[in-house]
């Protein structure tokens, strides 16, 4: 009886251990060794195409409204400084994305990086969150286009009858046919081919940028004529103080979200090692410059307290006798929304395709058209879902959930950089069909290693036992040199393992410290003593773990991880650590209601993963082997096939 219970306990423990290991299993970086069934995506995008996608996705119509609200309530004339600080904060994530995109240039973006560096369960949650972000984001953008089109045409009455919003009396639902039609048009363009859709994206983004340049040039000319009245506030460049300016930075930070769409097209880039970092860097730089110049002009044309919170730019021009400029501003807003819509719908089919390739979603989503070389089935599914949402639902209340997906992705990408530098994966998964070659290579390499050790040991014995006679006949002494070399060799083998374990634990402790500190800073209903105590504990854990990471040497295996020769994130571990801290604080500040809705979505995702993804994962029967064995195994399998 006791033996039987022990056997059952051991079996249960074995199952639990196997289940936990399956949650943290990591896949291989896509390389020449990875054989994919079906056709590949077309590699046609250049750095200029990626920049157009990134700028179009990032610069939405929100900036045309955001400058008025933030300047009136938070920053005053210091709005430009807020945009600069937010741009620098976004650049932290951009640096992390640039390295991972050049090392692992495959579809899936943050989902793909998390799967390689952290594990399957975290990758699934990131992918599930990004699905929500792209779907709701696309529907929300589409719902915002029709009012701007109506404004451009002089009122909703000038729209064709089939595009006007209607209310269903029985349900009280406001349907928006214009939004649904625009989503379907964009879906058709995306199905036509990546080069065709990127060309349209470039044209629309160019019109939007030209509208912003008009605002900058014409507004600067008017401000010079009127004497920059918005800045004639003695001693009031920071009317709301430093805290107001920082609060404004936290708000306008979300206007930089979108550059990660560049990495969604990584697999369709001609020269990913060069073009992906360039596309990300050029996107963020151009957006930051445009935002800052627009804010300089607008808060200079009109005093910040006189800005219209709904139409700040149009009102600023009208106040200076240029009512006709409202048409150009509205045209810029419409094109900005159209470009953002395309940018939101572009990455999701690639994400679904990547998740289906890994077995976490049905294979239906991984099919690639032989004619257009794009995932047409995933694109049509995404477009239809977004069109239905845009037609029936006002998803503006759910817009906070879009920010959660993006900030979670930013945080996980920064953590992946720390793992890549200090504890990169030592083993890679191979299909079980290669088991015989794996066993053969492992046995051969182990035998070679043992024979080499025996030879070195025998040589050491000979040296130590050989008498060393001096010319005066003195007694011999044993040579300690070989023993010293063996000790140093054993230390070299043990020290990397010890350093790696220390790094893993300190990365985990740093994340815990960030979670405690940001929770203490953002939760308002706790007593001040509890706030201070939690903050102090979190800060202490954070700083201690960061100091340890800074003192550790980075793992040498990082040089051979993935594709080499691309961009490298600077100032590791401090830059990724700052990125994790900023994004975690913004996540904690989004509000309880947003987190309740996101939690429901994540629970649904966990159920889908348990019921389907965990069982159908391509890594279910994978065999993990050391990276040093990889080339030998593939050579053995290739020679066998020949």
XYZ file of C-alpha atoms in Angstrom:
642
model
C 0.000 0.000 0.000
C 2.730 2.441 0.994
C 4.762 1.529 -2.099
C 1.711 2.060 -4.301
C 1.064 5.512 -2.794
C 4.702 6.437 -3.280
C 4.516 5.375 -6.928
C 1.380 7.448 -7.435
C 3.006 10.428 -5.754
C 6.084 10.130 -7.929
C 3.915 9.816 -11.048
C 1.921 12.898 -10.057
C 5.118 14.822 -9.333
C 6.512 13.746 -12.695
C 3.370 14.950 -14.483
C 3.464 18.305 -12.671
C 7.133 18.716 -13.530
C 6.454 17.861 -17.170
C 3.514 20.266 -17.266
C 5.591 23.120 -15.832
C 8.427 22.453 -18.265
C 5.958 22.597 -21.150
C 4.899 26.083 -20.043
C 8.463 27.408 -20.269
C 9.598 25.479 -23.342
C 11.309 27.716 -25.875
C 11.494 27.426 -29.620
C 14.475 27.782 -31.920
C 15.394 31.003 -33.684
C 14.250 30.699 -37.284
C 17.281 29.937 -39.449
C 18.371 28.021 -42.507
C 17.817 24.800 -40.551
C 14.097 25.465 -40.100
C 12.073 23.762 -42.811
C 8.634 25.244 -43.352
C 5.856 23.672 -45.319
C 4.098 25.857 -47.868
C 5.188 29.084 -49.488
C 7.188 31.864 -47.923
C 6.195 35.477 -47.496
C 7.497 37.800 -50.203
C 10.652 39.702 -49.213
C 9.950 43.030 -50.943
C 10.086 45.737 -48.264
C 12.909 48.245 -47.913
C 13.806 50.550 -45.042
C 11.714 53.317 -46.672
C 8.662 51.026 -46.850
C 9.095 50.063 -43.201
C 9.388 53.731 -42.224
C 6.153 54.532 -44.061
C 4.407 51.672 -42.231
C 5.795 52.789 -38.888
C 5.070 56.509 -39.290
C 1.602 55.817 -40.684
C 0.750 53.552 -37.753
C 2.221 55.878 -35.123
C 0.880 59.279 -36.188
C -2.864 58.974 -35.709
C -5.475 61.675 -35.591
C -5.103 61.777 -31.803
C -2.201 64.187 -32.049
C -4.542 66.722 -33.695
C -6.608 66.703 -30.482
C -3.991 65.701 -27.912
C -1.981 68.925 -28.075
C -4.943 70.993 -26.879
C -6.025 68.774 -23.996
C -2.547 68.110 -22.625
C -1.422 71.742 -22.936
C -4.558 73.086 -21.201
C -4.593 70.603 -18.333
C -1.017 69.470 -17.722
C 1.903 71.178 -19.420
C 1.159 74.658 -20.736
C 3.919 75.912 -23.064
C 6.145 73.006 -21.885
C 4.231 70.618 -24.157
C 7.279 70.300 -26.403
C 9.386 69.087 -23.481
C 6.717 66.497 -22.666
C 6.830 65.181 -26.235
C 10.629 65.002 -26.043
C 10.621 63.064 -22.759
C 7.943 60.699 -24.065
C 9.968 60.187 -27.249
C 13.075 59.326 -25.241
C 11.037 56.861 -23.147
C 9.693 55.243 -26.318
C 13.242 55.065 -27.675
C 14.161 52.704 -24.818
C 11.688 50.152 -26.168
C 12.742 50.908 -29.743
C 16.366 49.983 -28.955
C 15.238 46.641 -27.497
C 12.984 45.940 -30.480
C 15.757 46.827 -32.931
C 18.178 44.218 -31.533
C 15.635 41.418 -31.323
C 14.207 42.218 -34.766
C 17.639 42.001 -36.385
C 18.579 38.825 -34.459
C 15.231 37.070 -34.967
C 13.695 38.525 -38.174
C 10.496 36.498 -38.353
C 6.789 37.267 -38.191
C 5.180 37.590 -34.782
C 7.087 40.521 -33.264
C 6.969 40.453 -29.426
C 5.219 37.051 -29.414
C 8.096 35.576 -31.419
C 10.783 37.100 -29.179
C 9.047 35.966 -25.972
C 8.724 32.409 -27.332
C 12.460 32.270 -28.032
C 13.732 33.930 -24.849
C 11.143 33.360 -22.093
C 8.785 30.504 -22.852
C 5.612 29.308 -24.526
C 3.068 30.379 -21.892
C 4.309 33.977 -21.748
C 4.506 34.080 -25.545
C 0.900 32.897 -25.785
C -0.340 35.601 -23.391
C 1.561 38.267 -25.334
C 0.199 37.000 -28.640
C -3.328 36.828 -27.205
C -2.991 40.404 -25.876
C -1.723 41.669 -29.240
C -4.689 40.049 -31.005
C -6.963 42.120 -28.778
C -4.877 45.248 -29.357
C -4.910 45.024 -33.147
C -8.607 44.105 -33.382
C -9.976 46.755 -31.032
C -7.438 49.317 -32.231
C -8.440 48.826 -35.860
C -12.167 49.011 -35.072
C -11.732 52.149 -32.923
C -9.722 53.887 -35.642
C -12.316 53.002 -38.284
C -15.125 54.408 -36.094
C -13.215 57.679 -35.866
C -12.835 58.152 -39.623
C -16.472 58.811 -40.593
C -16.950 61.899 -38.341
C -13.761 63.420 -39.758
C -14.869 62.704 -43.326
C -18.210 64.357 -42.530
C -16.379 67.343 -41.036
C -14.221 67.624 -44.140
C -17.337 67.606 -46.377
C -19.077 70.251 -44.275
C -21.357 68.096 -42.119
C -22.868 64.649 -41.820
C -25.705 65.669 -44.112
C -23.282 65.851 -47.019
C -22.303 62.185 -46.691
C -24.009 59.653 -48.999
C -26.994 58.024 -47.307
C -25.398 54.564 -47.206
C -22.397 55.930 -45.257
C -24.329 57.853 -42.589
C -24.495 56.413 -39.090
C -27.872 54.962 -38.123
C -29.401 53.923 -34.823
C -31.258 50.620 -34.520
C -34.309 51.613 -32.416
C -34.974 48.196 -30.907
C -31.378 47.716 -29.762
C -30.194 51.275 -29.309
C -27.047 50.413 -31.277
C -25.412 53.012 -33.517
C -24.128 51.305 -36.661
C -21.373 52.853 -38.778
C -21.392 51.578 -42.388
C -18.562 53.912 -43.405
C -16.220 52.374 -40.817
C -17.020 48.824 -41.900
C -16.558 49.665 -45.597
C -13.180 51.279 -44.907
C -12.017 48.194 -43.003
C -13.041 45.956 -45.900
C -11.216 48.212 -48.413
C -8.034 48.048 -46.320
C -8.423 44.261 -46.014
C -8.636 43.978 -49.801
C -5.464 46.070 -50.183
C -3.609 43.885 -47.674
C -4.667 40.756 -49.563
C -3.377 42.202 -52.846
C 0.264 41.905 -51.731
C 2.694 43.465 -49.304
C 4.320 45.726 -51.889
C 0.976 47.026 -53.147
C -0.358 47.724 -49.668
C 2.915 49.349 -48.573
C 2.750 51.620 -51.637
C -0.733 52.806 -50.650
C 0.481 53.224 -47.070
C 3.386 55.362 -48.307
C 1.055 57.627 -50.316
C -1.406 58.117 -47.459
C 1.387 58.699 -44.933
C 3.018 61.250 -47.255
C -0.234 63.236 -47.409
C -0.464 63.157 -43.611
C 3.144 64.303 -43.175
C 2.580 67.102 -45.715
C -0.415 68.299 -43.701
C 1.731 68.393 -40.557
C 4.465 70.254 -42.424
C 1.853 72.805 -43.505
C 0.857 73.257 -39.852
C 4.490 73.776 -38.891
C 5.414 76.179 -41.711
C 2.190 78.212 -41.879
C 1.799 78.222 -38.113
C 5.410 79.309 -37.629
C 4.893 82.151 -40.114
C 1.757 83.328 -38.289
C 3.474 83.041 -34.907
C 6.383 85.175 -36.128
C 3.910 87.826 -37.303
C 2.010 87.860 -34.012
C 5.112 87.642 -31.814
C 4.608 84.118 -30.399
C 1.958 85.333 -27.954
C 1.624 81.906 -26.401
C 5.078 82.211 -24.862
C 4.571 85.731 -23.496
C 3.702 84.392 -20.076
C 6.255 85.707 -17.625
C 7.679 82.907 -15.540
C 4.954 80.469 -16.637
C 6.676 78.101 -19.052
C 5.854 75.375 -16.497
C 2.504 76.621 -15.160
C 1.623 73.196 -13.722
C 5.113 72.532 -12.414
C 7.398 69.595 -13.051
C 4.733 67.070 -12.042
C 2.326 68.448 -14.629
C 4.944 68.238 -17.336
C 5.731 64.607 -16.414
C 2.026 63.762 -16.326
C 1.766 65.213 -19.824
C 4.679 63.021 -20.917
C 2.863 59.924 -19.654
C -0.205 60.878 -21.718
C 1.580 61.744 -24.949
C 3.736 58.603 -24.626
C 0.843 56.662 -26.152
C 1.073 58.795 -29.292
C 4.397 56.997 -29.997
C 2.823 53.538 -29.868
C 2.893 52.011 -33.326
C 6.562 51.718 -34.264
C 6.419 48.049 -33.258
C 4.287 47.461 -36.367
C 7.580 47.610 -38.287
C 8.705 44.334 -36.695
C 5.452 42.683 -37.761
C 6.696 42.791 -41.360
C 10.158 41.428 -40.477
C 9.758 38.319 -42.605
C 8.915 40.421 -45.679
C 11.974 42.675 -45.443
C 14.715 42.406 -48.062
C 17.643 43.009 -45.705
C 16.267 42.574 -42.184
C 19.572 42.966 -40.327
C 19.953 46.481 -41.692
C 16.459 47.627 -42.670
C 14.537 46.678 -39.520
C 16.651 48.761 -37.086
C 16.707 51.580 -39.651
C 12.931 51.458 -40.067
C 12.342 51.535 -36.301
C 14.860 54.328 -35.730
C 13.655 56.487 -38.604
C 10.017 56.036 -37.551
C 10.591 57.150 -33.994
C 12.906 60.021 -34.943
C 10.571 61.435 -37.588
C 7.505 61.157 -35.337
C 9.274 62.827 -32.412
C 10.474 65.741 -34.573
C 7.024 66.286 -36.107
C 5.279 66.130 -32.729
C 7.681 68.600 -31.148
C 7.524 71.092 -34.018
C 3.711 70.998 -34.144
C 3.512 71.550 -30.380
C 6.019 74.444 -30.550
C 3.875 76.205 -33.143
C 0.430 75.587 -31.629
C 1.245 76.674 -28.071
C 3.026 79.686 -29.561
C 0.085 80.771 -31.706
C -2.463 80.800 -28.873
C -1.997 80.897 -25.085
C -2.371 77.388 -23.694
C -5.460 78.260 -21.620
C -7.238 79.532 -24.774
C -6.710 76.358 -26.830
C -9.843 74.511 -27.923
C -9.606 70.999 -26.397
C -11.517 69.407 -29.306
C -10.034 71.198 -32.336
C -6.906 72.969 -31.052
C -5.044 73.273 -34.367
C -8.005 74.404 -36.491
C -9.061 76.878 -33.795
C -5.530 78.272 -33.531
C -5.466 79.004 -37.278
C -9.010 80.424 -37.223
C -8.054 82.776 -34.402
C -5.400 84.202 -36.715
C -7.700 84.668 -39.719
C -6.990 81.376 -41.570
C -10.333 79.580 -41.393
C -9.610 77.730 -44.636
C -6.687 75.962 -42.958
C -9.256 73.802 -41.140
C -9.771 71.829 -44.356
C -6.077 70.975 -44.568
C -5.969 70.025 -40.900
C -9.058 67.818 -41.310
C -7.547 66.200 -44.418
C -4.435 65.449 -42.371
C -6.575 63.882 -39.631
C -8.455 61.704 -42.136
C -5.281 60.453 -43.814
C -3.671 59.888 -40.428
C -6.584 57.685 -39.406
C -6.496 55.770 -42.699
C -2.765 55.147 -42.343
C -3.240 54.040 -38.724
C -6.012 51.686 -39.798
C -3.735 50.028 -42.341
C -0.942 49.827 -39.799
C -3.234 48.210 -37.224
C -4.575 45.554 -39.599
C -1.190 44.699 -41.158
C 0.563 42.937 -38.208
C -2.339 40.804 -36.946
C -2.506 38.310 -39.860
C 1.270 37.803 -39.534
C 0.845 37.230 -35.799
C -1.916 34.667 -36.368
C 0.266 33.007 -39.002
C 3.224 32.778 -36.608
C 1.074 31.321 -33.817
C -0.443 28.782 -36.226
C 3.028 27.756 -37.445
C 3.925 26.980 -33.842
C 0.788 24.869 -33.444
C -0.866 27.197 -30.908
C -3.672 28.051 -33.352
C -5.262 25.963 -36.132
C -3.172 25.489 -39.271
C -5.864 27.370 -41.219
C -4.222 30.662 -40.206
C -0.754 29.696 -41.477
C -1.736 29.287 -45.140
C 0.060 31.654 -47.526
C -1.332 32.530 -50.945
C 0.793 31.231 -53.821
C -0.089 34.275 -55.931
C 0.231 37.237 -53.561
C 2.550 35.574 -50.985
C 0.585 36.961 -48.045
C -1.496 35.091 -45.404
C -4.827 35.757 -47.150
C -6.971 33.571 -44.876
C -5.652 35.282 -41.739
C -6.031 38.699 -43.351
C -9.653 38.071 -44.390
C -10.512 36.702 -40.932
C -8.941 39.727 -39.253
C -10.648 42.163 -41.611
C -14.089 40.595 -41.222
C -13.852 40.620 -37.420
C -12.670 44.241 -37.333
C -15.395 45.266 -39.827
C -18.134 43.685 -37.694
C -16.837 45.412 -34.564
C -16.542 48.751 -36.362
C -20.078 48.418 -37.755
C -21.911 47.482 -34.559
C -19.845 48.647 -31.576
C -18.506 51.902 -30.223
C -15.243 50.512 -28.886
C -13.878 53.826 -27.596
C -14.477 52.635 -24.013
C -12.237 49.643 -24.715
C -9.343 51.741 -26.056
C -7.436 51.337 -22.778
C -7.139 47.618 -23.510
C -5.104 48.516 -26.609
C -2.546 50.215 -24.382
C -2.296 47.151 -22.124
C -1.337 44.908 -25.027
C 1.315 47.315 -26.265
C 2.849 48.001 -22.855
C 2.924 44.287 -22.002
C 4.735 43.654 -25.282
C 7.226 46.475 -24.598
C 7.947 45.079 -21.123
C 8.433 41.495 -22.297
C 10.748 42.603 -25.114
C 12.969 44.440 -22.598
C 13.045 41.365 -20.340
C 13.977 39.273 -23.375
C 17.002 41.508 -23.971
C 18.231 40.864 -20.418
C 17.752 37.107 -20.856
C 19.471 37.152 -24.234
C 22.509 38.961 -22.863
C 22.918 37.167 -19.531
C 21.276 33.742 -19.931
C 20.556 32.918 -23.582
C 18.972 29.526 -24.299
C 21.559 26.727 -24.147
C 19.392 24.109 -25.823
C 17.281 24.121 -28.956
C 14.264 21.944 -29.803
C 14.456 19.484 -32.667
C 11.700 17.246 -34.050
C 11.564 13.731 -32.649
C 12.089 12.382 -36.192
C 15.774 13.277 -35.767
C 16.108 11.196 -32.599
C 18.442 8.598 -34.153
C 20.799 11.291 -35.435
C 20.662 13.074 -32.078
C 21.615 9.878 -30.221
C 24.362 9.102 -32.720
C 25.936 12.552 -32.560
C 25.607 12.740 -28.777
C 27.326 9.350 -28.358
C 30.073 10.277 -30.795
C 30.778 13.629 -29.162
C 30.633 12.156 -25.651
C 33.083 9.390 -26.640
C 35.429 11.949 -28.187
C 35.228 14.057 -25.036
C 35.922 11.109 -22.745
C 38.869 9.920 -24.835
C 40.305 13.425 -24.786
C 39.932 13.615 -21.004
C 41.605 10.194 -20.564
C 44.484 11.279 -22.775
C 44.972 14.488 -20.808
C 44.752 12.581 -17.529
C 47.352 10.005 -18.643
C 49.678 12.738 -19.839
C 49.342 14.403 -16.453
C 50.209 11.163 -14.663
C 53.320 10.725 -16.806
C 54.479 14.248 -16.103
C 53.815 13.984 -12.379
C 55.523 10.581 -12.008
C 58.595 11.402 -14.104
C 61.599 12.114 -11.827
C 63.158 15.499 -12.228
C 66.924 15.159 -11.645
C 69.091 18.193 -11.233
C 72.694 18.045 -12.377
C 73.727 17.786 -8.699
C 71.593 14.601 -8.171
C 69.001 16.316 -5.982
C 65.770 14.551 -5.254
C 62.990 15.076 -7.752
C 59.807 17.105 -7.044
C 56.367 16.761 -8.597
C 55.338 19.384 -11.093
C 52.118 21.160 -9.939
C 51.483 22.820 -13.317
C 49.139 20.128 -14.721
C 47.101 20.017 -11.514
C 46.709 23.795 -11.643
C 45.547 23.640 -15.246
C 42.954 20.968 -14.396
C 41.644 23.078 -11.513
C 41.370 26.150 -13.719
C 39.588 24.079 -16.382
C 37.021 22.831 -13.873
C 36.483 26.378 -12.597
C 35.944 27.627 -16.151
C 33.235 25.004 -16.598
C 31.590 25.752 -13.255
C 31.819 29.552 -13.232
C 29.626 30.120 -16.340
C 26.932 27.907 -14.841
C 27.107 29.761 -11.515
C 27.139 33.156 -13.238
C 24.164 32.119 -15.363
C 22.112 31.055 -12.321
C 22.962 34.302 -10.541
C 21.869 36.272 -13.607
C 18.543 34.399 -13.901
C 17.693 34.936 -10.254
C 18.576 38.620 -10.376
C 16.510 39.208 -13.516
C 13.570 37.603 -11.706
C 14.230 39.679 -8.566
C 14.449 42.859 -10.635
C 11.028 42.157 -12.164
C 9.587 41.495 -8.683
C 11.095 44.748 -7.402
C 9.621 46.686 -10.315
C 6.204 45.128 -9.701
C 6.267 46.022 -5.989
C 7.550 49.559 -6.579
C 5.120 50.444 -9.374
C 2.200 48.931 -7.458
C 3.052 51.036 -4.422
C 3.352 54.160 -6.584
C 0.089 53.691 -8.485
C -2.359 52.309 -5.879
C -4.026 55.284 -4.217
C -6.202 53.820 -1.441
C -3.322 52.421 0.654
C -2.163 54.291 3.795
C 0.915 56.467 3.350
C 3.023 54.253 5.627
C 2.204 51.181 3.541
C 2.935 53.165 0.376
C 6.332 54.178 1.681
C 7.203 50.724 3.031
C 6.267 48.882 -0.158
C 8.042 51.469 -2.281
C 11.208 51.203 -0.181
C 11.203 47.396 -0.343
C 10.586 47.401 -4.091
C 13.278 50.016 -4.716
C 15.799 48.083 -2.592
C 15.154 44.814 -4.447
C 15.283 46.622 -7.791
C 18.543 48.447 -7.117
C 20.348 45.470 -5.568
C 19.475 43.147 -8.440
C 20.404 45.788 -11.001
C 23.802 46.344 -9.358
C 24.483 42.595 -9.409
C 23.555 42.386 -13.098
C 25.791 45.338 -13.890
C 28.724 43.627 -12.152
C 28.209 40.309 -13.960
C 29.852 39.538 -17.273
C 27.432 38.989 -20.129
C 27.190 35.459 -21.520
C 29.570 34.684 -24.378
C 26.866 32.634 -26.110
C 25.008 35.860 -26.910
C 27.410 36.472 -29.812
C 26.203 33.357 -31.652
C 22.523 33.641 -30.745
C 20.275 34.085 -33.779
C 21.437 36.144 -36.747
C 24.629 38.021 -35.947
C 25.932 41.293 -37.323
C 22.807 43.366 -36.686
C 21.966 46.141 -34.235
C 22.984 45.798 -30.573
C 21.055 47.497 -27.784
C 23.394 49.847 -25.867
C 23.793 50.355 -22.107
C 22.645 46.881 -21.039
C 21.342 46.261 -18.348
C 20.427 49.875 -17.547
C 18.499 50.714 -20.712
C 16.245 47.601 -20.672
C 15.791 48.066 -16.915
C 14.573 51.649 -17.418
C 12.257 50.411 -20.166
C 10.751 47.765 -17.865
C 10.270 50.294 -15.057
C 8.576 52.953 -17.235
C 6.253 50.554 -19.016
C 5.317 48.770 -15.789
C 4.414 52.085 -14.162
C 2.239 53.031 -17.126
C 0.572 49.609 -16.980
C -0.243 50.030 -13.303
C -1.669 53.493 -13.963
C -4.286 52.418 -16.518
C -7.092 51.944 -14.025
C -8.999 49.120 -12.371
C -11.765 48.989 -14.994
C -9.296 48.463 -17.809
C -7.514 45.708 -15.910
C -10.790 43.913 -15.131
C -11.657 43.812 -18.838
C -8.128 42.734 -19.780
C -8.147 40.026 -17.101
C -11.344 38.555 -18.563
C -9.699 38.453 -21.989
C -6.525 36.867 -20.597
C -8.534 34.209 -18.734
C -10.294 33.388 -22.005
C -6.864 33.129 -23.639
C -5.611 30.795 -20.908
C -8.593 28.504 -21.480
C -7.963 28.467 -25.230
C -4.299 27.649 -24.631
C -5.071 24.810 -22.211
C -7.755 23.308 -24.443
C -5.921 23.654 -27.771
C -2.513 25.353 -27.897
C -0.805 23.348 -25.143
C -1.866 20.042 -26.735
C -1.101 20.961 -30.359
C 2.129 22.879 -29.849
C 4.870 21.958 -32.303
C 7.196 21.535 -29.298
C 5.055 18.831 -27.640
C 7.334 15.976 -28.753
C 10.432 18.045 -29.420
C 13.844 16.834 -28.263
C 16.110 19.476 -26.726
C 19.806 19.274 -27.527
C 22.756 21.564 -26.715
C 23.383 24.225 -29.343
C 26.903 22.846 -29.848
C 25.368 19.636 -31.253
C 23.088 21.394 -33.738
C 25.365 21.622 -36.783
C 26.603 18.039 -36.305
C 23.029 16.723 -36.179
C 21.965 18.552 -39.319
C 25.081 17.408 -41.169
C 24.385 13.819 -40.121
C 20.753 14.005 -41.237
C 21.712 15.656 -44.546
C 24.338 13.028 -45.340
C 21.825 10.275 -44.504
C 19.266 11.760 -46.899
C 21.874 11.979 -49.654
